Coordinates of C-alpha atoms in Angstrom, one line a residue:
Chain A
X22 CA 0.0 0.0 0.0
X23 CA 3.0 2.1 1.1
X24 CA 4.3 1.4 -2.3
X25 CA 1.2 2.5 -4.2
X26 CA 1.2 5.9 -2.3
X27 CA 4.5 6.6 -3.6
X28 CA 3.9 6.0 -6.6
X29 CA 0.8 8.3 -6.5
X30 CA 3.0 10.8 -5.3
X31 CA 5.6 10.5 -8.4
X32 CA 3.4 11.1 -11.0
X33 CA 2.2 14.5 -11.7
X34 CA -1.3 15.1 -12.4
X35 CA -1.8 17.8 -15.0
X36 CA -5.2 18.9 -15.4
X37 CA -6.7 19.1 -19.4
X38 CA -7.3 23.2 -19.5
X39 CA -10.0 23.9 -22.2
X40 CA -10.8 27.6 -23.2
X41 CA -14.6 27.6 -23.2
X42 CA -14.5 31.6 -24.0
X43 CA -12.3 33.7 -26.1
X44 CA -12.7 37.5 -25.6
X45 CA -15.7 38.6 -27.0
X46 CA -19.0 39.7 -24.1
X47 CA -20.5 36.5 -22.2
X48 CA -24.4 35.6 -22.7
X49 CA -26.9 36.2 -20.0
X50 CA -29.6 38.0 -21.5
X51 CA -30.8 35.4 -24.4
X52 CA -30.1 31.6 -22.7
X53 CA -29.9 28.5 -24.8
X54 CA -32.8 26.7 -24.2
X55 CA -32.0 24.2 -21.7
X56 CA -32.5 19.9 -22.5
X57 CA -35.8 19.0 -21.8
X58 CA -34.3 16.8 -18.8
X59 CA -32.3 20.0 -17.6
X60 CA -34.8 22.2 -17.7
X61 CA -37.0 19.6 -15.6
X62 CA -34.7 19.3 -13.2
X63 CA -34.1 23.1 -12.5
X64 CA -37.5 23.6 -12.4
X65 CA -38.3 21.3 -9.9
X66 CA -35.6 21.7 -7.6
X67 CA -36.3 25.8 -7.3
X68 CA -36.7 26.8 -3.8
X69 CA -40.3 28.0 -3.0
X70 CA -41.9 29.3 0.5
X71 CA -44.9 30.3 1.8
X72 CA -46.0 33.6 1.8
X73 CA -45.6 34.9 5.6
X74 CA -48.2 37.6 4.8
X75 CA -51.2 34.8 4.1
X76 CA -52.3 34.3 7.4
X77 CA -52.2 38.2 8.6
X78 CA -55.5 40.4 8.7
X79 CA -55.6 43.3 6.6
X80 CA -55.3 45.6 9.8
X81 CA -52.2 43.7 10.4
X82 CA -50.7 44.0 6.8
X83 CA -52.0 48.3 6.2
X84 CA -50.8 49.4 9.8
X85 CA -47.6 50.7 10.1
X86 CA -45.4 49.2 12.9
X87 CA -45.1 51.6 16.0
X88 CA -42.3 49.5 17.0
X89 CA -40.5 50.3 14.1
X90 CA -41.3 54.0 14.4
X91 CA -37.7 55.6 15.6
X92 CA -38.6 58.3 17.9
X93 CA -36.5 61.8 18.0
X94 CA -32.8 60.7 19.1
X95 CA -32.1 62.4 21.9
X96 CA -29.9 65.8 21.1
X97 CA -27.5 67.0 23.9
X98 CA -26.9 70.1 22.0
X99 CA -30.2 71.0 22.5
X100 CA -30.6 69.7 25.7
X101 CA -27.5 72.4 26.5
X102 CA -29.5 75.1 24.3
X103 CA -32.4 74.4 26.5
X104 CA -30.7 74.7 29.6
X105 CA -29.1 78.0 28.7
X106 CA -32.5 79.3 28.2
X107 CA -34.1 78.3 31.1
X108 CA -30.9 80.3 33.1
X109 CA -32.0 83.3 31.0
X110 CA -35.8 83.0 31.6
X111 CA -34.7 82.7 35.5
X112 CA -32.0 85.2 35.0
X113 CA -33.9 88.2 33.4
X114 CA -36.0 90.4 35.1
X115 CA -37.8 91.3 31.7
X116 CA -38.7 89.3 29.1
X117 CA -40.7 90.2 25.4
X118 CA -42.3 88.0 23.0
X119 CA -42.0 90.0 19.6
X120 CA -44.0 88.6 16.6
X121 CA -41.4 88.5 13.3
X122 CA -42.4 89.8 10.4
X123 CA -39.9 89.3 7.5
X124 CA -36.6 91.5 7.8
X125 CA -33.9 91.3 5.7
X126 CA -30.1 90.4 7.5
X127 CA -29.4 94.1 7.3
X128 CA -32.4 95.0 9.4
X129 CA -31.8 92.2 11.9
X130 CA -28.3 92.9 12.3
X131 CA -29.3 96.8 12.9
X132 CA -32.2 95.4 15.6
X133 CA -29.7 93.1 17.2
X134 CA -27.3 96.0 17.9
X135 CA -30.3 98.6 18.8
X136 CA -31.0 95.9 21.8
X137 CA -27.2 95.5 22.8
X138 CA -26.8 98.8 23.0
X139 CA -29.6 98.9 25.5
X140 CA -28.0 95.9 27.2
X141 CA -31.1 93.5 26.1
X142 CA -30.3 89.9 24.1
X143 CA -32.6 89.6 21.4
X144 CA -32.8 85.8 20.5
X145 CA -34.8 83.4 18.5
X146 CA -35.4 79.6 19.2
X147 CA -37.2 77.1 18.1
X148 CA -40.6 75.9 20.0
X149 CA -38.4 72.7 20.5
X150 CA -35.8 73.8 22.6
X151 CA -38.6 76.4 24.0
X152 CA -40.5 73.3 24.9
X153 CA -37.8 71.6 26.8
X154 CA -36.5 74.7 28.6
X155 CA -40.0 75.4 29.8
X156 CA -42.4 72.5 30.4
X157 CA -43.1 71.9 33.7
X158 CA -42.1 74.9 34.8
X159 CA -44.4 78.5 35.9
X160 CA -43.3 79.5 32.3
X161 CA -45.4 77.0 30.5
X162 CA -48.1 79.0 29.1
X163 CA -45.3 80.7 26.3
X164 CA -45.5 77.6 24.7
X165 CA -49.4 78.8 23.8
X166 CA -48.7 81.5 21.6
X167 CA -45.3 80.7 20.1
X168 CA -46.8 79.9 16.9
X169 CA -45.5 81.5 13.4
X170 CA -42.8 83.4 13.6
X171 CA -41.1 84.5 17.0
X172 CA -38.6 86.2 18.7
X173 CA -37.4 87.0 22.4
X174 CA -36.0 90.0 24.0
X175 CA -34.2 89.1 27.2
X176 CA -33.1 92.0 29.6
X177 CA -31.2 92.1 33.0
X178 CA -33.1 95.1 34.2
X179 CA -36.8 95.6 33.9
X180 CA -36.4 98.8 31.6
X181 CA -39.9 98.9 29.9
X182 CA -39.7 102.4 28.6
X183 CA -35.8 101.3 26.8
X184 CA -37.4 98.3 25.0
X185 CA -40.4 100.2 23.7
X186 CA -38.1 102.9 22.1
X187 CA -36.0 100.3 20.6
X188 CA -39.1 98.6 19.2
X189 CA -40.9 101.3 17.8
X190 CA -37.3 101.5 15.6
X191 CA -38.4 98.0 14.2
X192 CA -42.2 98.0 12.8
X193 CA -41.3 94.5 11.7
X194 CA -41.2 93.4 15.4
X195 CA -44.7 93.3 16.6
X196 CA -44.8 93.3 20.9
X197 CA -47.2 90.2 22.0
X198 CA -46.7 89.7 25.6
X199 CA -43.6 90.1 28.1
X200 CA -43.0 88.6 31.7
X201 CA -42.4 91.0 34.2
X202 CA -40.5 90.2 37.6
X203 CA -41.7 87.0 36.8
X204 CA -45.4 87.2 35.9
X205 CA -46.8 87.4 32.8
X206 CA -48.1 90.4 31.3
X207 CA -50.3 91.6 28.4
X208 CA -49.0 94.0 25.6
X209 CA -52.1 96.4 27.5
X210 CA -50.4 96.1 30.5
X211 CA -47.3 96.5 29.1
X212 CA -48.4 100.2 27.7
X213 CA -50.2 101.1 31.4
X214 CA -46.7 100.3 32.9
X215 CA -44.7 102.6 30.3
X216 CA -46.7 105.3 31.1
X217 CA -46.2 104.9 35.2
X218 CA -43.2 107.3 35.9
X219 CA -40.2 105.9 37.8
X220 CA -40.3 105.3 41.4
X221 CA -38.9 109.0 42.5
X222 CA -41.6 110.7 40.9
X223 CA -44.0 108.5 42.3
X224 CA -43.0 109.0 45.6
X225 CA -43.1 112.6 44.7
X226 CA -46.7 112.6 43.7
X227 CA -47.6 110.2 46.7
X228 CA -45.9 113.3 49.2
X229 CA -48.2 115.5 47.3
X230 CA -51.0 114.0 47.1
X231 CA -50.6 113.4 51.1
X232 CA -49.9 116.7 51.8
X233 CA -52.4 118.1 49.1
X234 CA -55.5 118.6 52.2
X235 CA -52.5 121.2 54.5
X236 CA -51.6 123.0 51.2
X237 CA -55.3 123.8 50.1
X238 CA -55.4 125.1 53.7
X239 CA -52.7 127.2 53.8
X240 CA -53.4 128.3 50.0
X241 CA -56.8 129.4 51.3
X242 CA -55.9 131.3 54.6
X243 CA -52.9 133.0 52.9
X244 CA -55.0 134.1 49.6
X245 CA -56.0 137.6 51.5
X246 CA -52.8 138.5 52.0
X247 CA -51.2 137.5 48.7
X248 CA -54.1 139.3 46.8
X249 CA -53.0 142.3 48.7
X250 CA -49.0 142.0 47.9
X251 CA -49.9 141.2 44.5
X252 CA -51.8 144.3 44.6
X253 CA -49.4 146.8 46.0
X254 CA -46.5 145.3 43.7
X255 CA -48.8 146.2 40.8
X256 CA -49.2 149.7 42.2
X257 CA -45.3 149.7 42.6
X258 CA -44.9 149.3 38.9
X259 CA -47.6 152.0 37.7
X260 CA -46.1 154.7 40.0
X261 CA -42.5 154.0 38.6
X262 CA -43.6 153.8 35.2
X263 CA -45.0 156.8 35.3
X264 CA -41.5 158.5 37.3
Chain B
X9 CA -42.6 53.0 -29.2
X10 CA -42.7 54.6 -26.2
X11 CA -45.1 56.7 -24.6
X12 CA -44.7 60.4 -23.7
X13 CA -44.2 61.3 -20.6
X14 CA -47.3 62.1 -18.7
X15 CA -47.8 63.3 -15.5
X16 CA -45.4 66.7 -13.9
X17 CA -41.7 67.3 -14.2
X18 CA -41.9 69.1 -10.6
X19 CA -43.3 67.7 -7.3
X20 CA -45.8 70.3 -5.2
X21 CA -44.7 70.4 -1.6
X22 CA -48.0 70.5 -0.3
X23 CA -49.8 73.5 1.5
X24 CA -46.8 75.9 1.3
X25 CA -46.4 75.9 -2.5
X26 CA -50.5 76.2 -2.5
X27 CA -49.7 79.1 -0.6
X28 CA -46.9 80.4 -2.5
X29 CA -49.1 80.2 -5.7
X30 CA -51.5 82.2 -3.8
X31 CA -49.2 85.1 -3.1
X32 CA -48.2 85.4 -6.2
X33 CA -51.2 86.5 -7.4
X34 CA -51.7 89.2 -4.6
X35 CA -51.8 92.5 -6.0
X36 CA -52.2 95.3 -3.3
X37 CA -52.8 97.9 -5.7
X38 CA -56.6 98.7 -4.8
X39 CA -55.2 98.2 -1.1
X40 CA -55.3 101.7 1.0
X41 CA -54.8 99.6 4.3
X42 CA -54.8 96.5 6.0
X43 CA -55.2 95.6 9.7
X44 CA -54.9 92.6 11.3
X45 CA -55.9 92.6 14.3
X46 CA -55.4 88.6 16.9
X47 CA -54.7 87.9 20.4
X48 CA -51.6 86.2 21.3
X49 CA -52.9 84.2 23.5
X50 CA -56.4 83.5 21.5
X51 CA -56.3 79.7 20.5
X52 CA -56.4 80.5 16.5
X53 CA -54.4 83.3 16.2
X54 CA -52.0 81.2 14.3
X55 CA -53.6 81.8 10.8
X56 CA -53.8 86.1 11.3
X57 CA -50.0 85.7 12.6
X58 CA -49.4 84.1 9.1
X59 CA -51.2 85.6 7.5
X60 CA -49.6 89.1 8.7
X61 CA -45.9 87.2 7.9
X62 CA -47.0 86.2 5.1
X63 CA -48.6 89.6 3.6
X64 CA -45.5 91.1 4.6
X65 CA -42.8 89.6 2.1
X66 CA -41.3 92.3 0.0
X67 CA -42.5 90.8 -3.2
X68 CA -46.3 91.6 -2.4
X69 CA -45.4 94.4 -0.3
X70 CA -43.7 95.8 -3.8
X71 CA -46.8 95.5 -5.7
X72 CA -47.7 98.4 -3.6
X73 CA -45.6 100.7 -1.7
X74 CA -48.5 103.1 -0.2
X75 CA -50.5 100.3 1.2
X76 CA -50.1 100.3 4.7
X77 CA -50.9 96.8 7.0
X78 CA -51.2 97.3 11.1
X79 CA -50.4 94.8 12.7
X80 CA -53.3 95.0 16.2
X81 CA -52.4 93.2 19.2
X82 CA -55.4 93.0 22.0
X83 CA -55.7 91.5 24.9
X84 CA -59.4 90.5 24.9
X85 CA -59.0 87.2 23.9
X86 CA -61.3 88.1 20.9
X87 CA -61.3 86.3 17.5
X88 CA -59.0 87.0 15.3
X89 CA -59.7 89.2 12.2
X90 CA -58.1 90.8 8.9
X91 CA -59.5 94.3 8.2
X92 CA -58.8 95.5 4.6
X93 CA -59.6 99.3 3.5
X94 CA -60.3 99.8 0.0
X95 CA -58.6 102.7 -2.0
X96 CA -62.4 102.8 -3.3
X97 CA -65.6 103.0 -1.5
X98 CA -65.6 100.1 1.2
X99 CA -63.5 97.6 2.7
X100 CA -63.1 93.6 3.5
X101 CA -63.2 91.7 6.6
X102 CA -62.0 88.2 7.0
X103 CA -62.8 86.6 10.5
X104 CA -59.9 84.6 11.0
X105 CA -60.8 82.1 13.3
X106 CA -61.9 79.3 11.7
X107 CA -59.6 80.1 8.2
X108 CA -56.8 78.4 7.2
X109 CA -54.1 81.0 5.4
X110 CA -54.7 79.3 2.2
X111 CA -58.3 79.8 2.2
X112 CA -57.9 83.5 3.2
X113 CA -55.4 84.1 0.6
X114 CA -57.7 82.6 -2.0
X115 CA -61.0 84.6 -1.2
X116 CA -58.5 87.9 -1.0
X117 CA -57.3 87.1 -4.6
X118 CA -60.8 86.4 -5.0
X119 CA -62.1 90.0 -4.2
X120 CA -59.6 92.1 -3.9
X121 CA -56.1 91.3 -6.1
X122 CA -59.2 90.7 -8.6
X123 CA -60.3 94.9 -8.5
X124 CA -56.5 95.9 -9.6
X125 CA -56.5 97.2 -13.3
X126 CA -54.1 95.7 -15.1
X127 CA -51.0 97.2 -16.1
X128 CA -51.0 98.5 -19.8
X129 CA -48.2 97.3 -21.5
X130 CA -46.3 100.3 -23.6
X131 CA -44.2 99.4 -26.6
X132 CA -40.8 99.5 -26.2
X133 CA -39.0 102.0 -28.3
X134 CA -35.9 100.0 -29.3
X135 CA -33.0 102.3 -30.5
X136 CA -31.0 101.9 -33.6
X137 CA -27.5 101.2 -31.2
X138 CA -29.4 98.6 -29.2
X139 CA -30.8 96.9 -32.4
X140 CA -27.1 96.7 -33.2
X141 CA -25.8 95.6 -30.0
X142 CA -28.7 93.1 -29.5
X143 CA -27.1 91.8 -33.4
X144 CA -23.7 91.5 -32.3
X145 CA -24.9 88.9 -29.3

């Protein structure tokens, strides 16, 4: 057996190479017909399977999937946005909700100075971010009417009569609603507390109006005597007109 | 043989091309003013915010310069509603709250981009240099 192995192992085995193509393209798109035993053969030895949708309802088949339904990957950025957002709405002592009406880069760059100047940060976001800054918080009710375009106004100090005069500069910005010291105000509101002077003149009327009942007294009981130097001053005048 | 193609060579994209369509058309010409007047926090206030965004654009505000559109913000909670003045006798009100923008954009082609005259076109004198220069492209 040893013997044959060897032998085996001394002859060379050279395999018969025949060309079956020269150049030229190779056939796929019009197949010689196969032998009739062939073509038997392949056919019956193709792979077939049953149709996994036969057994399914149509509500089974025409709904979509939820569990394939990929919901919003959560964003750090955003989350970060959001949070930076929340520090301002905590932060500022005035916020304004503009409407935007379309403005052109110039005019936004020009409006975006206008409110640094007055040491406001106009910003715009998108209800998104607005959303997660400020569900579940006192600040919820924004999310009602930032529909359509919108913008913000944040500011440090509650300087209404600043942020009107830098608005009225803009007729693009339309003024919905602010939050004042925290609570939320109308745009009405917003015009009643322009017009209240600041808190020295309203102290100054207050001592006014407290004294007002002493000075009508003293305005009453002096008028006798004021008529009469008024009088006499008059006469003054005559006689040294006529010197 | 093959069949021609049937069927559009651009695809709509749905309510804001409807729109866009829309504003083309507007013509502010017999427009003296327009206010709009919503509630911020007035549950359909949405369509008279975009509507006022929307009638704002410089394209239709170029169809006329003179036409002036107030934006009114009350406090009320009343419905919304888009007040136009005519530069003739009379004026248009659309109550806003239960429109959509594209409906309101129709019915103001509809009745008022519809009373513009339209513009007269002169002939254009064309010069004997131009006729040259127009050659020599």
């Amino acid at each position: 057996m040893a013997l044959a192995v060897r032998g085996i192992l001394r002859e060379r085995f050279y395999p018969v190479v025949q060309a079956k193509r020269f150049r030229g393209k190779i056939n796929i798109q019009r197949p010689k017909p196969l032998h009739f035993d062939r073509a038997v053969f392949t056919e019956l030895t193709k792979p077939w399977y049953l149709n996994p949708k036969r057994l399914k309802t149509p509500i089974e088949l025409c709904s979509k999937p939820t569990d394939k339904i990929i919901e919003d990957v959560d964003n750090p950025y955003q989350k970060i946005i959001a949070r930076e957002l929340r520090e301002r709405f905590d932060q500022s002592r005035l916020i304004a909700f503009y409407h935007r009406n379309s403005m052109n880069s110039d005019q936004q760059y020009k409006a975006y100075v206008a409110f640094i100047k007055a040491k406001m940060h106009i910003k715009t976001y998108g209800k998104k971010t607005l959303e997660m800054a400020v569900k579940d918080t006192k600040f919820e009710p924004v999310l009602d009417f930032y529909v359509s375009q919108n913008v913000m106004v944040f500011s440090p100090e509650p300087d209404i009569k600043q942020l009107l005069k830098v608005t009225k500069k803009f007729p693009q910005m339309v003024l919905l609603a602010a939050i004042f010291e925290g609570k939320f105000i109308s745009k009405d509101e917003v015009m009643e507390l322009h017009l209240i002077p600041n808190l020295q003149t309203a102290q100054a009327a207050l001592v006014q109006t407290l004294n007002s009942a002493t000075t009508t007294l003293t305005q009453q009981l002096n008028s006798h005597q004021n008529t009469l130097v008024s009088n006499l001053q008059e006469r003054v005048k005559q006689l040294e007109e006529h010197k | 043989m093959s069949i021609y193609y049937s069927g559009t060579f651009k695809r709509s994209s749905g309510v804001i091309s409807a729109i866009t369509k829309q504003l083309k058309k507007v013509n502010l010409k017999p427009v003296k003013r327009i206010q709009v007047q919503f509630d911020p926090f007035h549950p359909n206030a949405v369509t008279a915010r975009d509507f006022l965004f929307h009638i704002t654009t410089p394209k239709v505000l170029e169809s006329n310069l003179n036409c002036v559109i107030k934006p009114n913000v009350v406090c009320d909670r009343s419905e919304p509603e888009i007040k136009v003045d005519l530069l003739e006798k009379g004026s248009v009100k659309f109550l806003a709250n239960n429109l959509t923008v594209l409906e309101i954009l129709q019915q103001f082609n509809k009745h008022v981009s519809s009373l513009a005259k339209p513009e007269e076109e002169t002939p254009v004198q064309v010069t004997k240099l131009e006729k040259k220069r127009q050659k020599k492209r």
